[in-house]
Short mmCIF file of C-alpha atoms in Angstrom, two decimals:
data_model
loop_
_atom_site.label_atom_id
_atom_site.label_comp_id
_atom_site.label_asym_id
_atom_site.label_seq_id
_atom_site.Cartn_x
_atom_site.Cartn_y
_atom_site.Cartn_z
CA MET A 194 -78.91 -92.76 10.99
CA LEU A 195 -76.03 -90.80 9.50
CA THR A 196 -73.01 -93.00 8.98
CA VAL A 197 -70.60 -90.05 8.78
CA PRO A 198 -71.32 -87.63 11.64
CA VAL A 199 -70.45 -83.96 11.64
CA ARG A 200 -67.79 -82.91 14.12
CA GLN A 201 -66.15 -79.68 15.18
CA LEU A 202 -62.65 -79.43 13.75
CA GLY A 203 -59.57 -78.35 15.69
CA GLU A 204 -56.11 -77.08 14.92
CA SER A 205 -54.74 -80.59 14.39
CA GLU A 206 -56.82 -80.79 11.19
CA ARG A 207 -55.87 -77.38 9.83
CA ARG A 208 -53.84 -78.71 6.90
CA ALA A 209 -56.70 -80.93 5.77
CA VAL A 210 -59.07 -77.96 5.97
CA GLU A 211 -56.72 -75.73 3.98
CA ARG A 212 -56.29 -78.39 1.29
CA LEU A 213 -60.05 -78.70 0.98
CA LEU A 214 -60.58 -74.93 0.83
CA ASP A 215 -58.04 -74.74 -2.00
CA LEU A 216 -60.43 -76.88 -4.07
CA ASP A 217 -63.04 -74.09 -4.01
CA PRO A 218 -61.01 -70.88 -3.69
CA PHE A 219 -63.79 -68.49 -4.70
CA ALA A 220 -66.89 -69.77 -2.89
CA GLY A 221 -64.78 -70.70 0.14
CA ALA A 222 -62.79 -67.46 0.26
CA GLN A 223 -64.36 -66.04 3.42
CA VAL A 224 -63.76 -69.26 5.33
CA ALA A 225 -60.20 -69.51 4.00
CA GLU A 226 -59.39 -65.98 5.18
CA ARG A 227 -60.70 -66.69 8.68
CA VAL A 228 -58.81 -69.97 8.96
CA ALA A 229 -55.60 -68.32 7.76
CA ALA A 230 -55.99 -65.49 10.26
CA ARG A 231 -57.22 -67.37 13.34
CA GLY A 232 -56.72 -71.08 12.76
CA LEU A 233 -59.24 -73.59 14.06
CA ALA A 234 -58.64 -73.36 17.81
CA TRP A 235 -62.02 -72.54 19.35
CA TRP A 236 -60.61 -69.90 21.72
CA ARG A 237 -59.05 -67.93 18.82
CA ALA A 238 -61.64 -68.29 16.10
CA GLU A 239 -64.71 -66.10 15.65
CA GLY A 240 -66.81 -69.16 14.97
CA ARG A 241 -66.78 -72.93 14.68
CA VAL A 242 -65.55 -74.96 11.74
CA LEU A 243 -67.60 -78.11 11.30
CA GLY A 244 -66.35 -80.99 9.21
CA TYR A 245 -68.03 -83.80 7.31
CA GLY A 246 -66.07 -86.94 6.47
CA THR A 247 -63.68 -89.26 8.18
CA ARG A 248 -60.47 -88.12 9.80
CA ARG A 249 -58.58 -89.68 6.92
CA HIS A 250 -60.80 -88.11 4.26
CA LEU A 251 -62.37 -84.74 5.05
CA GLU A 252 -65.06 -84.12 2.41
CA SER A 253 -66.60 -80.78 3.40
CA VAL A 254 -66.39 -77.98 5.95
CA CYS A 255 -69.00 -75.56 7.23
CA TRP A 256 -68.21 -72.25 8.94
CA LEU A 257 -70.63 -71.30 11.71
CA GLY A 258 -70.22 -67.79 13.06
CA GLY A 259 -71.83 -64.53 12.03
CA ASN A 260 -72.59 -66.36 8.79
CA LEU A 261 -73.22 -70.03 8.06
CA THR A 262 -71.08 -71.02 5.07
CA PRO A 263 -70.94 -74.58 3.70
CA VAL A 264 -67.99 -75.41 1.44
CA LEU A 265 -67.94 -78.38 -0.95
CA ALA A 266 -71.06 -79.74 0.72
CA SER A 267 -72.59 -82.71 -1.07
CA GLU A 268 -76.21 -83.67 -0.46
CA PRO A 269 -75.25 -86.11 2.34
CA ALA A 270 -73.06 -83.40 3.92
CA VAL A 271 -75.90 -80.88 3.73
CA ALA A 272 -78.24 -83.36 5.41
CA ALA A 273 -75.68 -84.04 8.14
CA TYR A 274 -75.06 -80.34 8.84
CA ALA A 275 -78.79 -79.64 8.94
CA ASP A 276 -79.41 -82.55 11.30
CA LEU A 277 -76.94 -81.05 13.77
CA LEU A 278 -77.89 -77.39 13.34
CA ALA A 279 -81.66 -77.85 13.55
CA GLY A 280 -81.24 -78.60 17.24
CA GLU A 281 -79.31 -75.37 17.90
CA GLU A 282 -80.52 -71.81 18.29
CA ARG A 283 -79.84 -69.75 15.20
CA LEU A 284 -77.15 -67.17 15.91
CA CYS A 285 -75.96 -66.41 12.37
CA SER A 286 -77.35 -63.49 10.38
CA SER A 287 -77.18 -65.28 7.03
CA ILE A 288 -76.48 -68.51 5.19
CA VAL A 289 -74.23 -67.95 2.17
CA GLY A 290 -72.33 -70.23 -0.19
CA ARG A 291 -72.79 -72.38 -3.28
CA ALA A 292 -76.46 -72.27 -4.20
CA ASP A 293 -77.15 -76.00 -4.10
CA ALA A 294 -75.77 -76.34 -0.57
CA VAL A 295 -77.35 -73.15 0.81
CA LEU A 296 -80.80 -73.90 -0.59
CA GLY A 297 -80.52 -77.51 0.56
CA LEU A 298 -79.69 -76.35 4.07
CA TRP A 299 -82.53 -73.86 4.07
CA ASP A 300 -85.02 -76.50 2.95
CA ARG A 301 -84.06 -78.51 6.03
CA LEU A 302 -83.62 -75.62 8.50
CA ALA A 303 -86.52 -73.34 7.58
CA GLU A 304 -88.93 -74.87 10.05
CA ALA A 305 -86.48 -74.55 12.95
CA TRP A 306 -84.77 -71.29 11.96
CA GLY A 307 -87.35 -69.44 9.91
CA PRO A 308 -88.72 -67.20 8.77
CA ALA A 309 -86.05 -65.63 6.54
CA ARG A 310 -86.11 -61.93 5.80
CA ASP A 311 -84.98 -62.59 2.23
CA VAL A 312 -83.81 -65.50 0.10
CA ARG A 313 -81.59 -64.74 -2.89
CA PRO A 314 -81.32 -68.04 -4.77
CA ASN A 315 -79.29 -66.99 -7.80
CA GLN A 316 -76.16 -64.88 -7.29
CA PRO A 317 -73.61 -65.35 -10.08
CA LEU A 318 -70.07 -65.87 -8.73
CA LEU A 319 -67.54 -64.16 -11.00
CA ALA A 320 -63.76 -64.04 -11.18
CA THR A 321 -60.91 -62.70 -13.31
CA ASP A 322 -57.14 -63.08 -13.39
CA ALA A 323 -56.52 -60.54 -16.18
CA LEU A 324 -55.99 -56.80 -16.01
CA PRO A 325 -59.06 -55.01 -17.40
CA VAL A 326 -58.86 -53.91 -21.01
CA VAL A 327 -61.06 -50.90 -20.28
CA PRO A 328 -59.31 -47.76 -18.97
CA ALA A 329 -59.15 -47.38 -15.19
CA ASP A 330 -60.43 -44.25 -13.49
CA PRO A 331 -57.31 -42.46 -12.16
CA GLU A 332 -59.40 -40.75 -9.48
CA VAL A 333 -60.32 -44.03 -7.77
CA ARG A 334 -57.79 -44.73 -5.04
CA ARG A 335 -57.36 -46.37 -1.69
CA VAL A 336 -59.06 -44.48 1.13
CA ARG A 337 -56.74 -42.88 3.68
CA SER A 338 -57.11 -43.26 7.44
CA GLY A 339 -58.11 -39.63 7.81
CA GLU A 340 -61.03 -40.12 5.41
CA ILE A 341 -63.00 -42.72 7.38
CA ASP A 342 -65.59 -40.13 8.44
CA ARG A 343 -66.21 -39.30 4.78
CA LEU A 344 -66.42 -42.95 3.73
CA PHE A 345 -68.66 -44.16 6.55
CA PRO A 346 -71.97 -42.56 5.40
CA ALA A 347 -71.50 -44.08 1.94
CA ALA A 348 -70.77 -47.46 3.51
CA VAL A 349 -73.95 -47.23 5.60
CA ALA A 350 -75.98 -46.27 2.53
CA MET A 351 -74.56 -49.19 0.55
CA TYR A 352 -75.20 -51.70 3.33
CA THR A 353 -78.77 -50.51 3.89
CA GLU A 354 -79.56 -50.61 0.17
CA GLU A 355 -77.99 -54.02 -0.38
CA VAL A 356 -78.94 -55.91 2.77
CA GLY A 357 -82.25 -54.21 3.49
CA VAL A 358 -81.50 -53.20 7.09
CA SER A 359 -79.29 -50.48 8.55
CA PRO A 360 -75.94 -51.45 10.09
CA LEU A 361 -76.67 -48.76 12.70
CA ALA A 362 -79.59 -50.69 14.17
CA ASP A 363 -77.94 -52.97 16.73
CA ASP A 364 -75.22 -50.91 18.40
CA GLY A 365 -75.48 -47.53 16.77
CA GLY A 366 -73.06 -48.67 14.07
CA ARG A 367 -70.02 -49.08 16.30
CA SER A 368 -69.13 -52.58 15.11
CA TYR A 369 -69.75 -51.69 11.47
CA ARG A 370 -67.61 -48.58 11.77
CA ARG A 371 -64.80 -50.71 13.21
CA ARG A 372 -65.10 -53.00 10.20
CA VAL A 373 -64.94 -50.05 7.78
CA ALA A 374 -61.96 -48.58 9.64
CA ASP A 375 -60.15 -51.93 9.59
CA LEU A 376 -60.56 -52.18 5.83
CA VAL A 377 -59.26 -48.64 5.35
CA ARG A 378 -56.21 -49.22 7.54
CA ALA A 379 -55.48 -52.46 5.69
CA GLY A 380 -55.49 -50.64 2.34
CA ARG A 381 -58.56 -52.56 1.19
CA ALA A 382 -61.10 -49.73 0.77
CA TYR A 383 -61.36 -47.74 -2.47
CA ALA A 384 -63.29 -44.61 -3.33
CA ARG A 385 -63.62 -41.74 -5.72
CA PHE A 386 -64.21 -38.40 -4.02
CA VAL A 387 -65.79 -35.37 -5.65
CA ASP A 388 -65.85 -32.16 -3.58
CA GLY A 389 -65.15 -34.27 -0.50
CA GLN A 390 -68.09 -36.63 -1.10
CA VAL A 391 -67.88 -40.31 -2.03
CA VAL A 392 -69.37 -40.96 -5.46
CA PHE A 393 -68.02 -44.52 -5.81
CA LYS A 394 -66.77 -47.05 -3.28
CA ALA A 395 -65.74 -50.70 -3.08
CA GLU A 396 -63.74 -52.90 -0.72
CA LEU A 397 -61.61 -56.01 -0.84
CA ALA A 398 -63.70 -57.59 1.88
CA VAL A 399 -61.81 -60.89 1.71
CA VAL A 400 -58.18 -61.47 0.74
CA THR A 401 -56.60 -64.91 0.56
CA ARG A 402 -53.53 -66.21 -1.21
CA ARG A 403 -55.85 -67.31 -4.03
CA THR A 404 -58.24 -64.39 -4.49
CA ALA A 405 -59.29 -60.91 -3.44
CA GLN A 406 -63.07 -60.75 -3.13
CA VAL A 407 -64.72 -57.41 -3.87
CA GLN A 408 -67.81 -56.39 -1.93
CA GLY A 409 -69.60 -53.17 -1.06
CA VAL A 410 -69.60 -51.77 -4.60
CA TRP A 411 -71.71 -48.61 -4.60
CA VAL A 412 -72.31 -45.53 -6.72
CA ALA A 413 -73.97 -42.47 -5.20
CA PRO A 414 -77.57 -42.25 -6.48
CA GLU A 415 -77.08 -38.86 -8.12
CA TRP A 416 -74.09 -40.26 -10.08
CA ARG A 417 -75.83 -43.36 -11.41
CA GLY A 418 -76.37 -43.52 -15.15
CA ARG A 419 -73.30 -41.41 -15.90
CA GLY A 420 -71.10 -44.37 -16.79
CA ILE A 421 -68.53 -44.01 -14.01
CA ALA A 422 -68.80 -47.54 -12.61
CA THR A 423 -66.87 -49.45 -15.30
CA ALA A 424 -63.74 -47.32 -15.11
CA ALA A 425 -63.99 -47.21 -11.32
CA MET A 426 -64.23 -51.00 -11.04
CA ALA A 427 -61.37 -51.36 -13.51
CA ALA A 428 -59.21 -49.30 -11.15
CA VAL A 429 -60.13 -51.56 -8.21
CA VAL A 430 -59.47 -54.76 -10.16
CA ARG A 431 -56.17 -53.48 -11.50
CA ASP A 432 -54.85 -52.50 -8.07
CA ALA A 433 -56.07 -55.73 -6.47
CA LEU A 434 -54.38 -57.92 -9.09
CA LEU A 435 -51.10 -56.00 -8.92
CA ARG A 436 -51.00 -55.75 -5.15
CA ALA A 437 -53.25 -58.22 -3.32
CA ALA A 438 -53.95 -61.56 -5.03
CA PRO A 439 -53.64 -63.48 -8.34
CA THR A 440 -57.39 -63.30 -8.98
CA VAL A 441 -60.27 -60.98 -8.15
CA SER A 442 -63.73 -62.40 -7.46
CA LEU A 443 -67.18 -61.19 -6.43
CA TYR A 444 -70.80 -62.23 -6.47
CA VAL A 445 -73.80 -60.24 -7.61
CA ASN A 446 -77.58 -60.54 -7.51
CA ASP A 447 -78.84 -61.99 -10.79
CA PHE A 448 -81.39 -59.18 -11.16
CA ASN A 449 -78.74 -56.43 -10.94
CA LEU A 450 -78.23 -56.15 -14.68
CA PRO A 451 -76.34 -52.82 -14.68
CA ALA A 452 -73.74 -54.21 -12.26
CA ARG A 453 -73.43 -57.43 -14.25
CA ARG A 454 -72.70 -55.41 -17.41
CA VAL A 455 -70.00 -53.47 -15.56
CA TYR A 456 -68.34 -56.66 -14.33
CA ASP A 457 -68.48 -58.20 -17.78
CA ARG A 458 -66.71 -55.17 -19.26
CA CYS A 459 -64.03 -55.48 -16.58
CA GLY A 460 -63.27 -59.06 -17.61
CA PHE A 461 -65.15 -61.07 -14.97
CA ARG A 462 -66.38 -64.51 -16.01
CA PRO A 463 -68.80 -66.93 -14.26
CA VAL A 464 -67.26 -69.51 -11.93
CA GLY A 465 -70.43 -70.68 -10.19
CA THR A 466 -73.63 -69.63 -8.49
CA LEU A 467 -74.08 -68.62 -4.87
CA ALA A 468 -77.23 -68.15 -2.80
CA THR A 469 -77.89 -66.15 0.36
CA VAL A 470 -80.54 -66.49 3.05
CA LEU A 471 -80.85 -63.32 5.14
CA PHE A 472 -82.36 -63.19 8.65
#
């Protein structure tokens, strides 16, 4: 029997949750952004925040919404989360977080929640707090509200290539388009346009007081191999550091060697390893 049960956390424990998330600002960035925006009250949040540990000593949290994200989850915490979640219907589309916790959860949940569409066990987590030494592409800029229609096809292409399914499948892309539009209006979407077409794009998908996390990096297929990605990423990192957060972070598939070389040139350094289970 578990001696420290998992419980759903409420607003009264928000400070404890925020202190814990500060201990892992890069891997816990998505959870930190949601807590900062919505708090922990169940009627405001887009998911549940589960906690492991006593009320006097919170050891770990786990976000359960569109994604399942464990943060600072030790082996006993992973076992406790899995014991609770195995009895629930899977509603999340992925499990993502530090590799040891994600793979430990999947080992325990696979029978109840499987099969997975894909398991990516080794995704280097990278971060930088320094302006890139490589020149930034002056043509990479924040996307304007009137350019959403131009950006959206590139965003769909990126998502389909990266995740393996189209974001248009469930509702014709309405929810994904809202997400893209929200990022544009928040000044968190970047692109380089050539003759009105997007040849490079990236977003600050998560912004907290500790880091801006880049996702959705994409180069149009016909522009790949021309060496535009390094300068383009340098422009994104430079703007994010000057305007959004004291660090920039991202994670990348270990097999994506061209992207890893770009990030290395832009000053990113390893800060851990993530894993993702996709459904």
